[in-house]
Short mmCIF file of C-alpha atoms in Angstrom, two decimals:
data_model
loop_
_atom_site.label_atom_id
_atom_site.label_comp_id
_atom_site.label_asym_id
_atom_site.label_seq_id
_atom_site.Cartn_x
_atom_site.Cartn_y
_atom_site.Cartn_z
CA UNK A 1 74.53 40.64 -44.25
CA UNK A 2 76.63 42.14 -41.56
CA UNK A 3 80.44 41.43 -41.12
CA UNK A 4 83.32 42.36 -39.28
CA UNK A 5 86.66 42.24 -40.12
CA UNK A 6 89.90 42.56 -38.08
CA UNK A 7 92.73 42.35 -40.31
CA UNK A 8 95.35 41.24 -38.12
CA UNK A 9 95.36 38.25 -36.02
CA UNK A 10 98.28 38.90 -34.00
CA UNK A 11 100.21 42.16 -33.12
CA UNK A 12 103.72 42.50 -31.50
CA UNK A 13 105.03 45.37 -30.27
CA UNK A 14 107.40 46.80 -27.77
CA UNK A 15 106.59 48.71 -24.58
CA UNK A 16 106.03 52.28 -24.94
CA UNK A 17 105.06 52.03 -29.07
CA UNK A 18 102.23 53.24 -30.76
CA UNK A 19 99.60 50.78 -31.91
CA UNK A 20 96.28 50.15 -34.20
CA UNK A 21 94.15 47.32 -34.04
CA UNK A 22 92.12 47.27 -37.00
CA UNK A 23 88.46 47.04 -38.16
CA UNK A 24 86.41 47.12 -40.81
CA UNK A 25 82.78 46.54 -40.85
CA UNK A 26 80.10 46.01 -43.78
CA UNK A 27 76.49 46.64 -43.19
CA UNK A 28 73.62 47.91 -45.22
CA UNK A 29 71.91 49.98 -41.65
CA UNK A 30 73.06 52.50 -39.23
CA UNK A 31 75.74 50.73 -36.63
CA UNK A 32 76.67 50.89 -33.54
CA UNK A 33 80.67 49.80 -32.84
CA UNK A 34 82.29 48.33 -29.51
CA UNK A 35 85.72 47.38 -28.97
CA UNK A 36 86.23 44.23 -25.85
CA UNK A 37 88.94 43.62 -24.45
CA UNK A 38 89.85 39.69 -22.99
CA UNK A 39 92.31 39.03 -20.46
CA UNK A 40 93.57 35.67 -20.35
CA UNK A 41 91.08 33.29 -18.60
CA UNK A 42 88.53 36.15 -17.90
CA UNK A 43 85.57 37.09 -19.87
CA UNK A 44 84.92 40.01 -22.54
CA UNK A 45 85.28 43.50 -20.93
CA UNK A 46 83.79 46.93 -23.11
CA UNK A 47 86.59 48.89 -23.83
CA UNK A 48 84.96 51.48 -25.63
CA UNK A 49 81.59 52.47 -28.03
CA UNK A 50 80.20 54.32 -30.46
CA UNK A 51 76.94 54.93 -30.69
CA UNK A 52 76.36 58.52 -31.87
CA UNK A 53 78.12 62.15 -31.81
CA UNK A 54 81.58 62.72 -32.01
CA UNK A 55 83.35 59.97 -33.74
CA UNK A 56 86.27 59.74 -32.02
CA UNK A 57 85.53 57.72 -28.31
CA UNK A 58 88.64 56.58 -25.34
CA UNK A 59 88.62 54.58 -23.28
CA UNK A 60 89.91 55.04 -19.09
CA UNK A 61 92.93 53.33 -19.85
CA UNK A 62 94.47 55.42 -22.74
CA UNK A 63 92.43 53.55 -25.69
CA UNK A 64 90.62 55.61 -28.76
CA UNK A 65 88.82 54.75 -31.74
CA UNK A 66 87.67 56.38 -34.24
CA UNK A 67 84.60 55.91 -36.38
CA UNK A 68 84.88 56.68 -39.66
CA UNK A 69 81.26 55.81 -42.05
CA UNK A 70 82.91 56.70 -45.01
CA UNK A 71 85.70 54.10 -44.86
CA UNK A 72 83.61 51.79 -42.79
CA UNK A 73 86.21 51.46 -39.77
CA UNK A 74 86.71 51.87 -36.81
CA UNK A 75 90.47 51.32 -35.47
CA UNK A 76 91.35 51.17 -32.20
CA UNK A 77 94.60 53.13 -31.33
CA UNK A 78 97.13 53.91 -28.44
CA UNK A 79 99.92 56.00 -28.16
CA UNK A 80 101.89 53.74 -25.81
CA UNK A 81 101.18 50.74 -24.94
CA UNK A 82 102.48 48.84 -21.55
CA UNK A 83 103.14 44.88 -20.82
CA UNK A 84 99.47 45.34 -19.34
CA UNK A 85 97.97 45.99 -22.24
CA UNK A 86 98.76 42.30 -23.46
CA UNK A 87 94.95 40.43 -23.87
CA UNK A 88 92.76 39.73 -27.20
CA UNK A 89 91.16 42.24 -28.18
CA UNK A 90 87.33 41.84 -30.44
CA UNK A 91 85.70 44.58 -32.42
CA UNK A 92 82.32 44.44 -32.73
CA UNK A 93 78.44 45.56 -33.94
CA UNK A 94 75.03 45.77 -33.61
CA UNK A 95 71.94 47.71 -34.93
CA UNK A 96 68.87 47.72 -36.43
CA UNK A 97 69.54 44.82 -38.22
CA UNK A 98 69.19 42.00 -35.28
CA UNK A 99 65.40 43.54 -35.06
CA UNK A 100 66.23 46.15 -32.25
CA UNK A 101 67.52 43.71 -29.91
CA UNK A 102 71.76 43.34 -28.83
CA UNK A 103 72.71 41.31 -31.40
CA UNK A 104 76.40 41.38 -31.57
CA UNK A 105 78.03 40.52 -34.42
CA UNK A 106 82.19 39.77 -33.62
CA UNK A 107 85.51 40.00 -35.51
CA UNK A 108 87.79 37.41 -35.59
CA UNK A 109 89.74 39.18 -32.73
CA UNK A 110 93.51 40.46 -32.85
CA UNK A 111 95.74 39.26 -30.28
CA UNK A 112 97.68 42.29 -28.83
CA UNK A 113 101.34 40.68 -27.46
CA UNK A 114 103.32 43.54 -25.32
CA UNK A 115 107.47 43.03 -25.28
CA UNK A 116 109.88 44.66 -22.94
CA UNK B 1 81.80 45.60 -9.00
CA UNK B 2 78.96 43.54 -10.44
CA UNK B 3 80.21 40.44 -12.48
CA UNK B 4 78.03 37.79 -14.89
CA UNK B 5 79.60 34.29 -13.56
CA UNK B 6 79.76 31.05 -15.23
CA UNK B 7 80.30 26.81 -14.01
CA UNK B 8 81.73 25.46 -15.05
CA UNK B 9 84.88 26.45 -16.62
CA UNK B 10 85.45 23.79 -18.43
CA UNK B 11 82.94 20.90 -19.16
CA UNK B 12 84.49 17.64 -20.85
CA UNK B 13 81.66 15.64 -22.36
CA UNK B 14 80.69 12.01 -24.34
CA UNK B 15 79.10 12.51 -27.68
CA UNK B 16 75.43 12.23 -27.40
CA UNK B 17 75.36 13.22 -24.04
CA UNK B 18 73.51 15.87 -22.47
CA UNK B 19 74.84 19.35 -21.39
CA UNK B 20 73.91 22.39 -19.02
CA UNK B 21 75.86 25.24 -18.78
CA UNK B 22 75.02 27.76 -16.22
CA UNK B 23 75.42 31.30 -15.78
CA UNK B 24 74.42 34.06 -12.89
CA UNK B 25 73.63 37.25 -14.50
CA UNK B 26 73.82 40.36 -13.02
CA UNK B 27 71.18 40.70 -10.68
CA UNK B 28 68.97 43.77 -11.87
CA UNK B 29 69.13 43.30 -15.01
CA UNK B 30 66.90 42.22 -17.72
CA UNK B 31 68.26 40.84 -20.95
CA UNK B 32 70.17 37.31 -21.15
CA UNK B 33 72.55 36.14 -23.97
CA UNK B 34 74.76 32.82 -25.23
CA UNK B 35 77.17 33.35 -27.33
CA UNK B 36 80.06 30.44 -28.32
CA UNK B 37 83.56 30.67 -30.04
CA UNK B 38 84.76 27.40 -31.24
CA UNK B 39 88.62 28.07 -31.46
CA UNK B 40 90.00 30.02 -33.83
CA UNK B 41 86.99 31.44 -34.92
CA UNK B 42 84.69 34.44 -34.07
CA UNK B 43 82.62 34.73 -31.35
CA UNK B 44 79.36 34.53 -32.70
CA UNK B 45 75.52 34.82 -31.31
CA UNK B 46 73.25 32.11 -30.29
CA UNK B 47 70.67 33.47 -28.80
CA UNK B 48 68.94 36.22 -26.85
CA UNK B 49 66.44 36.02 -23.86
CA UNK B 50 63.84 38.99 -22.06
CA UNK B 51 60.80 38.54 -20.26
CA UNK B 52 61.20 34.74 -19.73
CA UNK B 53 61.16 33.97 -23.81
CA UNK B 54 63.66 34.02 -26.71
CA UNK B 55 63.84 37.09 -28.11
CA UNK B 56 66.04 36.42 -31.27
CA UNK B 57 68.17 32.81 -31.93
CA UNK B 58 70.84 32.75 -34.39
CA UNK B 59 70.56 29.66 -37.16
CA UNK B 60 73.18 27.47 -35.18
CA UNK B 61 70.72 27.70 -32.26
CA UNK B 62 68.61 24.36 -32.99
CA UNK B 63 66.16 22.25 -31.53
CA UNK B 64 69.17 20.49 -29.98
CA UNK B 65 69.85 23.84 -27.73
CA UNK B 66 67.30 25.73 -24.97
CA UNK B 67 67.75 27.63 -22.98
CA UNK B 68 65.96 28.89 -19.32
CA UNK B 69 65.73 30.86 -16.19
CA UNK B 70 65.19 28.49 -13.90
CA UNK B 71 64.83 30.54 -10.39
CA UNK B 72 65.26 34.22 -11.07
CA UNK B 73 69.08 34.51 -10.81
CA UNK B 74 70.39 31.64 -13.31
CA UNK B 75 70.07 31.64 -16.90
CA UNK B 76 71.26 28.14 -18.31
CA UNK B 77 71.86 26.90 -21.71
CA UNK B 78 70.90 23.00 -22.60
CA UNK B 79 72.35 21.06 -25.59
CA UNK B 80 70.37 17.67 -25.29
CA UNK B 81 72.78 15.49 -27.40
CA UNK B 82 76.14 16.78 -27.96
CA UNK B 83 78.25 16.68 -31.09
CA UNK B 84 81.75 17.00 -31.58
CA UNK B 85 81.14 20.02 -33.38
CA UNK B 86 79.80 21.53 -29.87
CA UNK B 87 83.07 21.68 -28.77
CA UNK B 88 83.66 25.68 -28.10
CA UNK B 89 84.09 28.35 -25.60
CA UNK B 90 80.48 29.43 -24.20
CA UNK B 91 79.96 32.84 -23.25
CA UNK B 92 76.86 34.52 -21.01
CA UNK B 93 76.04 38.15 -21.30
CA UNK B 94 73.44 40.09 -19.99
CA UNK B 95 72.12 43.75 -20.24
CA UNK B 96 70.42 46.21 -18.59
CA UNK B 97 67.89 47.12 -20.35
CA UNK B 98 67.17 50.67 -19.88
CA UNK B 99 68.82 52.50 -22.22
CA UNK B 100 67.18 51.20 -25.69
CA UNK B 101 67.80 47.84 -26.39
CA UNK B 102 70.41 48.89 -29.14
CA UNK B 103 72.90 50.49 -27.22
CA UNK B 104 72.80 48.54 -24.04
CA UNK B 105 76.20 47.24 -22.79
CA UNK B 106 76.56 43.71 -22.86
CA UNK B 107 79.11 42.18 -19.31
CA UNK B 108 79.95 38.84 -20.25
CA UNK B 109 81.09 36.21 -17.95
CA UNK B 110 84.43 34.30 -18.36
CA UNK B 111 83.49 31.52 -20.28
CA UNK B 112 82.80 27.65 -20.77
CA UNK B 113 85.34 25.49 -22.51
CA UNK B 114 82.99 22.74 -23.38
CA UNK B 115 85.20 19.81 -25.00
CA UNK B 116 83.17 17.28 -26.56
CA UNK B 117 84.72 13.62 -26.85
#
């Protein structure tokens, strides 16, 4: 069966510091990987995918991931992060596996907490 | 910019009782989803819907859930008799459609808090 795992619940860190969000998938197919991002009281938003090609993707808003098969991951990552940034943020896949339809299939989420 | 919208945002209900929860996709396109988080756990599938029929439903989706398209531009989600378990955050999605079915984007709307009593 497919999983996803996001390793860290929560994540504090200061304005302007680096972060990674983690994830780790397990599936027995080809995947594809997305990264949401929620806002309080607003719905999921795509931050970024990988589908195919180069395995590192960004995002508009300074975000990158970075697939990598062989460790089955796929991190998300920012160099500096602002007060803005602050929301919960889901990792998630699909494939072959849901019988060519969207299936997604969600981590637990990590929830990203910006300090000044 | 096109958004999927969902009433209402939170829906406090008896135990046993019927539920709808409603959701406007985006208008052109073609695939419909349900998805629920009950809190502190991970968002997880119900059910998918193209062409006017289910096209996949996840094992919690049971006989007590349907779902429907009622007029072209809602997409609705039924639970006939509720049970505290129900209790979760509902999410709508929908896709395009056009770019293989695999690698479509999913918007999702904000959510229903439905709070079962």
């Amino acid at each position: 069966a497919q999983s996803v795992t996001q390793l860290d619940s929560q994540v504090p860190v200061f304005e302007e510091a680096p972060v990674e969000l983690r994830c780790n998938y397990s599936s027995s197919v080809s995947v594809y990987l997305f990264w949401y991002v929620q806002y309080p009281n607003q719905g999921l938003q795509l931050l970024l995918k990988y589908l195919s090609g180069s395995t590192l993707v960004e995002s508009i808003n300074g975000f990158e991931a970075e697939f990598n098969k062989s460790q089955t991951s796929f991190h998300l990552r920012k160099p500096s992060v602002h007060i803005s940034d602050t929301a919960e943020y889901f990792c998630a896949v699909s494939g072959m596996f849901s019988g060519g339809y969207n299936k997604l299939i969600f981590g637990a989420g990590t929830r990203l907490a910006v300090h000044p | 910019e096109p958004e999927v919208t969902q009433t209402p945002s939170h829906q406090v209900t008896q135990m046993g009782q019927e539920v709808i929860l409603r959701c406007v996709p985006i208008s052109n396109h073609l695939y419909f989803y349900w998805y629920r988080q009950i809190l502190g756990q991970k968002v997880e599938f119900l059910v998918s819907f193209y062409n006017n029929e289910i096209s996949e439903k996840s094992e919690i989706f049971d006989d007590q859930f349907s779902v429907e398209r009622p007029d072209g531009s809602n997409f609705t989600l039924k639970i006939r008799s509720t049970k505290l378990e129900d209790s979760a955050m509902y999410f709508c999605a929908s896709s395009a459609g056009l770019a293989g079915r695999v690698t479509d984007t999913q918007y999702f709307g904000p959510g229903t808090r439905l709070t079962v009593l």
